[in-house]
DNA sequence: CTGCATCCTTAATGATACTG
DNA sequence: CAGTATCATTAAGGATGCAG
């Protein structure tokens, strides 16, 4: 049998929407950034270098909606908003950190393969 | 320190491109589908239900370029093309399967959180 | 018929400006 | 500071066509 037992690949399977949410580069980097503890909006933006404010705000809202992060707004001046992983979000740390480690450990092979592919 | 030791999140870090490639729903599902052994184009398309031919062809080409899958075209009639994971691709199986398991195991919580968020 | 390439539509992302 | 709104840009996605 070529397929695993689970059915995430079926279009009808609702866990596909869940996979689509976490199998996403911004989600991965944001969760990894929040793994060390709560961060404010601007701190996440700094940690996940290169993300635009709009995309960060959108992604954080989606993650909050899905119960992965909590958003705490302090009514101060200047305003302060902190994001942190929920219990559910913490269960994502390990799988996503593993992906991050893969990216680090195998980047050389990927670049080598890419170069070989392009020069032909 | 709030950040992990590695620097995947820095825009300047090249492993980000590698993370972006694998942190993607189609990539995840294709690699998972190929985990059981080589499949032909149409079989992958059936396994990863809902993907269009173009997107599948594009994604497979990118994965081939990055050294994650091999593409073998047999000069037959009707045409046959088989895709299979490389050694590098097999190192991706575990991390991506873990993501798939997460999606399956926590989909209920995600849906609950989403419903709660929407009704307020 | 299978595997794709081409075209075109739509959704995601980015830059900028502005408010509480 | 932490957003939101608007617009410009780009990438993802789907429909169709064509060669092997």
PDB file of C-alpha atoms (C1' of nucleotides) in Angstrom:
ATOM      1  CA  UNK A   1       0.000   0.000   0.000  1.00  0.00           C
ATOM      2  CA  UNK A   2       1.365   3.303  -1.063  1.00  0.00           C
ATOM      3  CA  UNK A   3      -0.642   5.590   1.196  1.00  0.00           C
ATOM      4  CA  UNK A   4      -0.423   6.040   4.947  1.00  0.00           C
ATOM      5  CA  UNK A   5      -3.408   5.047   7.008  1.00  0.00           C
ATOM      6  CA  UNK A   6      -4.621   8.536   7.575  1.00  0.00           C
ATOM      7  CA  UNK A   7      -6.656  10.473   5.125  1.00  0.00           C
ATOM      8  CA  UNK A   8      -5.366  14.018   5.289  1.00  0.00           C
ATOM      9  CA  UNK A   9      -4.876  13.920   1.563  1.00  0.00           C
ATOM     10  CA  UNK A  10      -8.547  13.508   0.844  1.00  0.00           C
ATOM     11  CA  UNK A  11     -10.122  16.774  -0.182  1.00  0.00           C
ATOM     12  CA  UNK A  12     -13.135  15.896   1.935  1.00  0.00           C
ATOM     13  CA  UNK A  13     -11.052  15.474   5.074  1.00  0.00           C
ATOM     14  CA  UNK A  14     -11.463  18.514   7.342  1.00  0.00           C
ATOM     15  CA  UNK A  15      -8.026  18.092   8.900  1.00  0.00           C
ATOM     16  CA  UNK A  16      -6.643  19.279   5.580  1.00  0.00           C
ATOM     17  CA  UNK A  17      -7.632  22.816   6.463  1.00  0.00           C
ATOM     18  CA  UNK A  18      -5.738  22.332   9.676  1.00  0.00           C
ATOM     19  CA  UNK A  19      -2.713  21.013   7.799  1.00  0.00           C
ATOM     20  CA  UNK A  20      -2.888  23.914   5.398  1.00  0.00           C
ATOM     21  CA  UNK A  21      -2.767  26.337   8.298  1.00  0.00           C
ATOM     22  CA  UNK A  22       0.351  24.891   9.915  1.00  0.00           C
ATOM     23  CA  UNK A  23       2.149  23.815   6.742  1.00  0.00           C
ATOM     24  CA  UNK A  24       2.921  27.422   5.969  1.00  0.00           C
ATOM     25  CA  UNK A  25       6.186  29.259   6.274  1.00  0.00           C
ATOM     26  CA  UNK A  26       4.873  32.219   8.244  1.00  0.00           C
ATOM     27  CA  UNK A  27       2.984  30.041  10.689  1.00  0.00           C
ATOM     28  CA  UNK A  28       6.062  27.904  11.223  1.00  0.00           C
ATOM     29  CA  UNK A  29       8.306  30.875  11.873  1.00  0.00           C
ATOM     30  CA  UNK A  30       5.834  32.656  14.135  1.00  0.00           C
ATOM     31  CA  UNK A  31       5.249  29.587  16.299  1.00  0.00           C
ATOM     32  CA  UNK A  32       8.981  29.014  16.508  1.00  0.00           C
ATOM     33  CA  UNK A  33       9.483  32.637  17.488  1.00  0.00           C
ATOM     34  CA  UNK A  34       6.872  32.351  20.238  1.00  0.00           C
ATOM     35  CA  UNK A  35       8.389  29.142  21.559  1.00  0.00           C
ATOM     36  CA  UNK A  36      10.661  31.083  23.884  1.00  0.00           C
ATOM     37  CA  UNK A  37       7.787  32.886  25.571  1.00  0.00           C
ATOM     38  CA  UNK A  38       5.303  35.665  24.891  1.00  0.00           C
ATOM     39  CA  UNK A  39       6.271  38.433  22.525  1.00  0.00           C
ATOM     40  CA  UNK A  40       4.662  41.680  21.539  1.00  0.00           C
ATOM     41  CA  UNK A  41       3.624  42.426  18.002  1.00  0.00           C
ATOM     42  CA  UNK A  42       6.753  44.357  17.157  1.00  0.00           C
ATOM     43  CA  UNK A  43       8.981  41.719  18.677  1.00  0.00           C
ATOM     44  CA  UNK A  44       7.431  39.024  16.527  1.00  0.00           C
ATOM     45  CA  UNK A  45       7.909  41.249  13.542  1.00  0.00           C
ATOM     46  CA  UNK A  46      11.577  41.630  14.381  1.00  0.00           C
ATOM     47  CA  UNK A  47      12.027  37.918  15.057  1.00  0.00           C
ATOM     48  CA  UNK A  48      10.347  36.894  11.819  1.00  0.00           C
ATOM     49  CA  UNK A  49      12.390  39.247   9.747  1.00  0.00           C
ATOM     50  CA  UNK A  50      10.937  40.113   6.378  1.00  0.00           C
ATOM     51  CA  UNK A  51       7.253  39.720   7.161  1.00  0.00           C
ATOM     52  CA  UNK A  52       5.043  42.710   6.431  1.00  0.00           C
ATOM     53  CA  UNK A  53       2.830  44.208   9.086  1.00  0.00           C
ATOM     54  CA  UNK A  54      -0.310  43.256   7.253  1.00  0.00           C
ATOM     55  CA  UNK A  55       0.639  39.632   6.776  1.00  0.00           C
ATOM     56  CA  UNK A  56       1.802  39.365  10.378  1.00  0.00           C
ATOM     57  CA  UNK A  57      -1.454  40.825  11.674  1.00  0.00           C
ATOM     58  CA  UNK A  58      -3.498  38.561   9.407  1.00  0.00           C
ATOM     59  CA  UNK A  59      -1.560  35.442  10.330  1.00  0.00           C
ATOM     60  CA  UNK A  60      -1.661  36.179  14.060  1.00  0.00           C
ATOM     61  CA  UNK A  61      -5.420  36.679  13.856  1.00  0.00           C
ATOM     62  CA  UNK A  62      -5.839  33.349  12.087  1.00  0.00           C
ATOM     63  CA  UNK A  63      -3.660  31.636  14.667  1.00  0.00           C
ATOM     64  CA  UNK A  64      -5.685  33.203  17.442  1.00  0.00           C
ATOM     65  CA  UNK A  65      -8.876  32.094  15.758  1.00  0.00           C
ATOM     66  CA  UNK A  66      -7.600  28.535  15.555  1.00  0.00           C
ATOM     67  CA  UNK A  67      -6.632  28.493  19.224  1.00  0.00           C
ATOM     68  CA  UNK A  68      -2.894  28.357  18.651  1.00  0.00           C
ATOM     69  CA  UNK A  69      -2.018  31.713  20.201  1.00  0.00           C
ATOM     70  CA  UNK A  70      -3.640  34.089  22.664  1.00  0.00           C
ATOM     71  CA  UNK A  71      -3.725  37.823  22.151  1.00  0.00           C
ATOM     72  CA  UNK A  72      -3.574  40.082  25.197  1.00  0.00           C
ATOM     73  CA  UNK A  73      -4.053  43.807  24.677  1.00  0.00           C
ATOM     74  CA  UNK A  74      -2.999  46.111  27.509  1.00  0.00           C
ATOM     75  CA  UNK A  75      -4.815  49.417  27.603  1.00  0.00           C
ATOM     76  CA  UNK A  76      -1.747  51.535  27.966  1.00  0.00           C
ATOM     77  CA  UNK A  77      -0.109  54.376  26.199  1.00  0.00           C
ATOM     78  CA  UNK A  78       1.704  53.541  24.045  1.00  0.00           C
ATOM     79  CA  UNK A  79      -0.396  50.451  23.356  1.00  0.00           C
ATOM     80  CA  UNK A  80       1.025  47.010  24.039  1.00  0.00           C
ATOM     81  CA  UNK A  81      -0.203  43.677  22.732  1.00  0.00           C
ATOM     82  CA  UNK A  82       1.312  40.365  23.673  1.00  0.00           C
ATOM     83  CA  UNK A  83       1.020  37.063  21.889  1.00  0.00           C
ATOM     84  CA  UNK A  84       1.770  33.682  23.359  1.00  0.00           C
ATOM     85  CA  UNK A  85       1.279  30.061  22.519  1.00  0.00           C
ATOM     86  CA  UNK A  86      -1.718  28.246  23.989  1.00  0.00           C
ATOM     87  CA  UNK A  87      -1.474  24.657  25.188  1.00  0.00           C
ATOM     88  CA  UNK A  88      -2.555  23.664  21.711  1.00  0.00           C
ATOM     89  CA  UNK A  89       0.088  25.910  20.211  1.00  0.00           C
ATOM     90  CA  UNK A  90       2.760  24.318  22.350  1.00  0.00           C
ATOM     91  CA  UNK A  91       1.941  20.927  20.886  1.00  0.00           C
ATOM     92  CA  UNK A  92       2.994  22.443  17.578  1.00  0.00           C
ATOM     93  CA  UNK A  93       6.429  23.468  18.806  1.00  0.00           C
ATOM     94  CA  UNK A  94       8.108  20.109  18.345  1.00  0.00           C
ATOM     95  CA  UNK A  95       6.800  19.264  14.856  1.00  0.00           C
ATOM     96  CA  UNK A  96       7.557  22.744  13.540  1.00  0.00           C
ATOM     97  CA  UNK A  97      10.936  22.931  15.240  1.00  0.00           C
ATOM     98  CA  UNK A  98      11.762  19.621  13.537  1.00  0.00           C
ATOM     99  CA  UNK A  99      10.964  21.216  10.196  1.00  0.00           C
ATOM    100  CA  UNK A 100      13.152  24.153  11.043  1.00  0.00           C
ATOM    101  CA  UNK A 101      15.996  21.825  11.955  1.00  0.00           C
ATOM    102  CA  UNK A 102      15.535  19.994   8.671  1.00  0.00           C
ATOM    103  CA  UNK A 103      15.772  23.266   6.783  1.00  0.00           C
ATOM    104  CA  UNK A 104      19.002  24.086   8.578  1.00  0.00           C
ATOM    105  CA  UNK A 105      20.621  20.700   8.265  1.00  0.00           C
ATOM    106  CA  UNK A 106      19.792  20.054   4.634  1.00  0.00           C
ATOM    107  CA  UNK A 107      19.985  23.468   3.086  1.00  0.00           C
ATOM    108  CA  UNK A 108      23.378  22.670   1.582  1.00  0.00           C
ATOM    109  CA  UNK A 109      22.062  19.572  -0.177  1.00  0.00           C
ATOM    110  CA  UNK A 110      19.084  21.511  -1.460  1.00  0.00           C
ATOM    111  CA  UNK A 111      21.280  24.257  -2.856  1.00  0.00           C
ATOM    112  CA  UNK A 112      23.600  21.725  -4.454  1.00  0.00           C
ATOM    113  CA  UNK A 113      20.697  19.899  -6.067  1.00  0.00           C
ATOM    114  CA  UNK A 114      19.189  23.152  -7.255  1.00  0.00           C
ATOM    115  CA  UNK A 115      22.424  24.320  -8.818  1.00  0.00           C
ATOM    116  CA  UNK A 116      22.903  20.981 -10.560  1.00  0.00           C
ATOM    117  CA  UNK A 117      19.347  21.095 -11.873  1.00  0.00           C
ATOM    118  CA  UNK A 118      19.641  24.644 -13.175  1.00  0.00           C
ATOM    119  CA  UNK A 119      22.886  24.043 -15.046  1.00  0.00           C
ATOM    120  CA  UNK A 120      21.541  21.630 -17.626  1.00  0.00           C
TER     121      UNK A 120
ATOM    122  CA  UNK B   1      16.353  34.801  25.345  1.00  0.00           C
ATOM    123  CA  UNK B   2      13.166  34.390  23.472  1.00  0.00           C
ATOM    124  CA  UNK B   3      14.579  32.983  20.246  1.00  0.00           C
ATOM    125  CA  UNK B   4      15.908  29.518  19.564  1.00  0.00           C
ATOM    126  CA  UNK B   5      19.584  29.228  18.761  1.00  0.00           C
ATOM    127  CA  UNK B   6      19.111  28.826  15.062  1.00  0.00           C
ATOM    128  CA  UNK B   7      18.429  31.666  12.772  1.00  0.00           C
ATOM    129  CA  UNK B   8      15.912  30.337  10.278  1.00  0.00           C
ATOM    130  CA  UNK B   9      13.811  33.407  10.856  1.00  0.00           C
ATOM    131  CA  UNK B  10      16.343  35.889   9.589  1.00  0.00           C
ATOM    132  CA  UNK B  11      15.471  37.014   6.102  1.00  0.00           C
ATOM    133  CA  UNK B  12      19.114  36.797   5.173  1.00  0.00           C
ATOM    134  CA  UNK B  13      19.325  33.140   6.167  1.00  0.00           C
ATOM    135  CA  UNK B  14      19.221  30.910   3.063  1.00  0.00           C
ATOM    136  CA  UNK B  15      17.605  28.027   4.891  1.00  0.00           C
ATOM    137  CA  UNK B  16      14.446  30.105   4.875  1.00  0.00           C
ATOM    138  CA  UNK B  17      13.932  29.321   1.241  1.00  0.00           C
ATOM    139  CA  UNK B  18      14.292  25.696   2.142  1.00  0.00           C
ATOM    140  CA  UNK B  19      11.785  26.052   4.977  1.00  0.00           C
ATOM    141  CA  UNK B  20       9.389  27.840   2.676  1.00  0.00           C
ATOM    142  CA  UNK B  21       9.544  24.955   0.245  1.00  0.00           C
ATOM    143  CA  UNK B  22       8.704  22.247   2.764  1.00  0.00           C
ATOM    144  CA  UNK B  23       6.364  24.280   4.952  1.00  0.00           C
ATOM    145  CA  UNK B  24       3.690  24.081   2.281  1.00  0.00           C
ATOM    146  CA  UNK B  25       0.564  22.001   2.188  1.00  0.00           C
ATOM    147  CA  UNK B  26       1.082  20.526  -1.273  1.00  0.00           C
ATOM    148  CA  UNK B  27       4.691  19.621  -0.573  1.00  0.00           C
ATOM    149  CA  UNK B  28       3.687  17.954   2.674  1.00  0.00           C
ATOM    150  CA  UNK B  29       0.938  15.915   1.071  1.00  0.00           C
ATOM    151  CA  UNK B  30       3.018  14.901  -1.948  1.00  0.00           C
ATOM    152  CA  UNK B  31       5.955  13.728   0.162  1.00  0.00           C
ATOM    153  CA  UNK B  32       3.567  11.824   2.404  1.00  0.00           C
ATOM    154  CA  UNK B  33       1.939  10.253  -0.641  1.00  0.00           C
ATOM    155  CA  UNK B  34       5.338   9.168  -1.987  1.00  0.00           C
ATOM    156  CA  UNK B  35       6.362   7.714   1.358  1.00  0.00           C
ATOM    157  CA  UNK B  36       4.904   4.351   0.411  1.00  0.00           C
ATOM    158  CA  UNK B  37       6.996   4.043  -2.722  1.00  0.00           C
ATOM    159  CA  UNK B  38       7.177   5.463  -6.254  1.00  0.00           C
ATOM    160  CA  UNK B  39       4.002   6.704  -7.890  1.00  0.00           C
ATOM    161  CA  UNK B  40       3.204   7.907 -11.339  1.00  0.00           C
ATOM    162  CA  UNK B  41       1.897  11.375 -12.016  1.00  0.00           C
ATOM    163  CA  UNK B  42      -1.733  10.335 -12.131  1.00  0.00           C
ATOM    164  CA  UNK B  43      -1.392   8.278  -8.984  1.00  0.00           C
ATOM    165  CA  UNK B  44      -0.016  11.222  -7.060  1.00  0.00           C
ATOM    166  CA  UNK B  45      -2.860  13.288  -8.380  1.00  0.00           C
ATOM    167  CA  UNK B  46      -5.349  10.725  -7.116  1.00  0.00           C
ATOM    168  CA  UNK B  47      -3.610  10.391  -3.753  1.00  0.00           C
ATOM    169  CA  UNK B  48      -3.481  14.132  -3.181  1.00  0.00           C
ATOM    170  CA  UNK B  49      -7.099  14.642  -3.969  1.00  0.00           C
ATOM    171  CA  UNK B  50      -8.066  18.108  -5.093  1.00  0.00           C
ATOM    172  CA  UNK B  51      -4.761  19.257  -6.574  1.00  0.00           C
ATOM    173  CA  UNK B  52      -4.857  20.514 -10.154  1.00  0.00           C
ATOM    174  CA  UNK B  53      -2.595  19.094 -12.828  1.00  0.00           C
ATOM    175  CA  UNK B  54      -0.674  22.311 -13.187  1.00  0.00           C
ATOM    176  CA  UNK B  55      -0.016  22.780  -9.511  1.00  0.00           C
ATOM    177  CA  UNK B  56       1.034  19.168  -9.192  1.00  0.00           C
ATOM    178  CA  UNK B  57       3.411  19.420 -12.151  1.00  0.00           C
ATOM    179  CA  UNK B  58       4.857  22.678 -10.827  1.00  0.00           C
ATOM    180  CA  UNK B  59       5.330  21.344  -7.315  1.00  0.00           C
ATOM    181  CA  UNK B  60       6.879  18.091  -8.514  1.00  0.00           C
ATOM    182  CA  UNK B  61       9.315  20.018 -10.684  1.00  0.00           C
ATOM    183  CA  UNK B  62      10.333  22.194  -7.747  1.00  0.00           C
ATOM    184  CA  UNK B  63      10.786  19.137  -5.568  1.00  0.00           C
ATOM    185  CA  UNK B  64      12.890  17.510  -8.266  1.00  0.00           C
ATOM    186  CA  UNK B  65      14.942  20.677  -8.580  1.00  0.00           C
ATOM    187  CA  UNK B  66      15.582  20.687  -4.851  1.00  0.00           C
ATOM    188  CA  UNK B  67      16.650  17.062  -4.860  1.00  0.00           C
ATOM    189  CA  UNK B  68      13.691  15.759  -2.883  1.00  0.00           C
ATOM    190  CA  UNK B  69      12.199  13.551  -5.610  1.00  0.00           C
ATOM    191  CA  UNK B  70      13.431  11.926  -8.789  1.00  0.00           C
ATOM    192  CA  UNK B  71      11.486  11.946 -12.012  1.00  0.00           C
ATOM    193  CA  UNK B  72      11.753   8.946 -14.331  1.00  0.00           C
ATOM    194  CA  UNK B  73      10.059   9.141 -17.718  1.00  0.00           C
ATOM    195  CA  UNK B  74       9.541   5.881 -19.569  1.00  0.00           C
ATOM    196  CA  UNK B  75       9.294   6.218 -23.307  1.00  0.00           C
ATOM    197  CA  UNK B  76       6.192   4.110 -23.647  1.00  0.00           C
ATOM    198  CA  UNK B  77       2.764   4.381 -25.083  1.00  0.00           C
ATOM    199  CA  UNK B  78       0.747   5.556 -23.240  1.00  0.00           C
ATOM    200  CA  UNK B  79       3.369   7.703 -21.500  1.00  0.00           C
ATOM    201  CA  UNK B  80       4.424   6.876 -17.981  1.00  0.00           C
ATOM    202  CA  UNK B  81       6.335   9.035 -15.516  1.00  0.00           C
ATOM    203  CA  UNK B  82       7.278   7.859 -12.061  1.00  0.00           C
ATOM    204  CA  UNK B  83       8.224   9.968  -9.079  1.00  0.00           C
ATOM    205  CA  UNK B  84       9.966   8.744  -5.972  1.00  0.00           C
ATOM    206  CA  UNK B  85      11.647  10.176  -2.931  1.00  0.00           C
ATOM    207  CA  UNK B  86      15.409  10.575  -2.931  1.00  0.00           C
ATOM    208  CA  UNK B  87      17.499   9.890   0.157  1.00  0.00           C
ATOM    209  CA  UNK B  88      17.099  13.549   0.972  1.00  0.00           C
ATOM    210  CA  UNK B  89      13.370  13.279   0.442  1.00  0.00           C
ATOM    211  CA  UNK B  90      13.160  10.368   2.818  1.00  0.00           C
ATOM    212  CA  UNK B  91      14.669  12.480   5.585  1.00  0.00           C
ATOM    213  CA  UNK B  92      11.581  14.647   5.180  1.00  0.00           C
ATOM    214  CA  UNK B  93       9.131  11.821   5.741  1.00  0.00           C
ATOM    215  CA  UNK B  94       9.235  11.857   9.518  1.00  0.00           C
ATOM    216  CA  UNK B  95       8.948  15.626  10.083  1.00  0.00           C
ATOM    217  CA  UNK B  96       6.128  15.970   7.583  1.00  0.00           C
ATOM    218  CA  UNK B  97       4.317  12.878   8.799  1.00  0.00           C
ATOM    219  CA  UNK B  98       4.466  14.389  12.284  1.00  0.00           C
ATOM    220  CA  UNK B  99       2.725  17.469  10.934  1.00  0.00           C
ATOM    221  CA  UNK B 100       0.094  15.314   9.310  1.00  0.00           C
ATOM    222  CA  UNK B 101      -0.492  13.484  12.571  1.00  0.00           C
ATOM    223  CA  UNK B 102      -0.832  16.811  14.359  1.00  0.00           C
ATOM    224  CA  UNK B 103      -3.454  17.927  11.866  1.00  0.00           C
ATOM    225  CA  UNK B 104      -5.397  14.733  12.450  1.00  0.00           C
ATOM    226  CA  UNK B 105      -5.122  14.690  16.219  1.00  0.00           C
ATOM    227  CA  UNK B 106      -5.904  18.331  16.864  1.00  0.00           C
ATOM    228  CA  UNK B 107      -8.420  19.159  14.182  1.00  0.00           C
ATOM    229  CA  UNK B 108     -11.259  18.961  16.703  1.00  0.00           C
ATOM    230  CA  UNK B 109      -9.650  21.511  18.989  1.00  0.00           C
ATOM    231  CA  UNK B 110      -8.990  23.796  16.055  1.00  0.00           C
ATOM    232  CA  UNK B 111     -12.584  23.618  14.910  1.00  0.00           C
ATOM    233  CA  UNK B 112     -13.842  24.237  18.439  1.00  0.00           C
ATOM    234  CA  UNK B 113     -11.580  27.255  18.839  1.00  0.00           C
ATOM    235  CA  UNK B 114     -12.596  28.585  15.455  1.00  0.00           C
ATOM    236  CA  UNK B 115     -16.283  28.272  16.217  1.00  0.00           C
ATOM    237  CA  UNK B 116     -15.845  29.985  19.571  1.00  0.00           C
ATOM    238  CA  UNK B 117     -13.896  32.797  17.941  1.00  0.00           C
ATOM    239  CA  UNK B 118     -16.439  33.326  15.188  1.00  0.00           C
ATOM    240  CA  UNK B 119     -19.425  33.481  17.533  1.00  0.00           C
ATOM    241  CA  UNK B 120     -18.504  36.647  19.350  1.00  0.00           C
TER     242      UNK B 120
ATOM    243  C1'  DC C   1      -4.952   8.530 -22.651  1.00  0.00           C
ATOM    244  C1'  DT C   2      -0.967  10.830 -19.725  1.00  0.00           C
ATOM    245  C1'  DG C   3       1.771  14.483 -18.686  1.00  0.00           C
ATOM    246  C1'  DC C   4       2.413  18.805 -18.992  1.00  0.00           C
ATOM    247  C1'  DA C   5       2.566  23.999 -21.081  1.00  0.00           C
ATOM    248  C1'  DT C   6      -0.049  28.082 -21.954  1.00  0.00           C
ATOM    249  C1'  DC C   7      -3.339  31.324 -20.802  1.00  0.00           C
ATOM    250  C1'  DC C   8      -6.208  33.647 -17.692  1.00  0.00           C
ATOM    251  C1'  DT C   9      -8.576  34.385 -13.160  1.00  0.00           C
ATOM    252  C1'  DT C  10      -8.264  34.828  -8.345  1.00  0.00           C
ATOM    253  C1'  DA C  11      -6.202  34.943  -3.964  1.00  0.00           C
ATOM    254  C1'  DA C  12      -2.064  36.142  -1.265  1.00  0.00           C
ATOM    255  C1'  DT C  13       1.329  39.388  -0.236  1.00  0.00           C
ATOM    256  C1'  DG C  14       3.774  43.901  -0.024  1.00  0.00           C
ATOM    257  C1'  DA C  15       4.112  49.218   0.304  1.00  0.00           C
ATOM    258  C1'  DT C  16       2.153  53.212   1.922  1.00  0.00           C
ATOM    259  C1'  DA C  17      -0.635  56.149   4.600  1.00  0.00           C
ATOM    260  C1'  DC C  18      -3.395  56.924   8.422  1.00  0.00           C
ATOM    261  C1'  DT C  19      -6.075  56.238  13.289  1.00  0.00           C
ATOM    262  C1'  DG C  20      -6.758  54.946  18.422  1.00  0.00           C
TER     263       DG C  20
ATOM    264  C1'  DC D   1       3.024  50.945  19.181  1.00  0.00           C
ATOM    265  C1'  DA D   2      -0.190  48.179  17.127  1.00  0.00           C
ATOM    266  C1'  DG D   3      -2.833  47.904  14.185  1.00  0.00           C
ATOM    267  C1'  DT D   4      -6.375  48.920   9.820  1.00  0.00           C
ATOM    268  C1'  DA D   5      -7.537  50.468   5.091  1.00  0.00           C
ATOM    269  C1'  DT D   6      -6.312  51.069   0.492  1.00  0.00           C
ATOM    270  C1'  DC D   7      -4.025  50.222  -3.501  1.00  0.00           C
ATOM    271  C1'  DA D   8      -0.260  47.973  -6.448  1.00  0.00           C
ATOM    272  C1'  DT D   9       2.133  43.750  -7.260  1.00  0.00           C
ATOM    273  C1'  DT D  10       2.942  38.968  -7.388  1.00  0.00           C
ATOM    274  C1'  DA D  11       2.212  34.250  -6.837  1.00  0.00           C
ATOM    275  C1'  DA D  12      -1.071  30.476  -6.596  1.00  0.00           C
ATOM    276  C1'  DG D  13      -4.611  28.183  -8.759  1.00  0.00           C
ATOM    277  C1'  DG D  14      -7.891  26.505 -12.405  1.00  0.00           C
ATOM    278  C1'  DA D  15      -9.368  25.696 -17.503  1.00  0.00           C
ATOM    279  C1'  DT D  16      -8.028  24.516 -21.680  1.00  0.00           C
ATOM    280  C1'  DG D  17      -5.127  22.696 -25.395  1.00  0.00           C
ATOM    281  C1'  DC D  18      -1.603  19.932 -27.455  1.00  0.00           C
ATOM    282  C1'  DA D  19       2.156  16.688 -28.132  1.00  0.00           C
ATOM    283  C1'  DG D  20       3.875  11.963 -27.234  1.00  0.00           C
TER     284       DG D  20
END
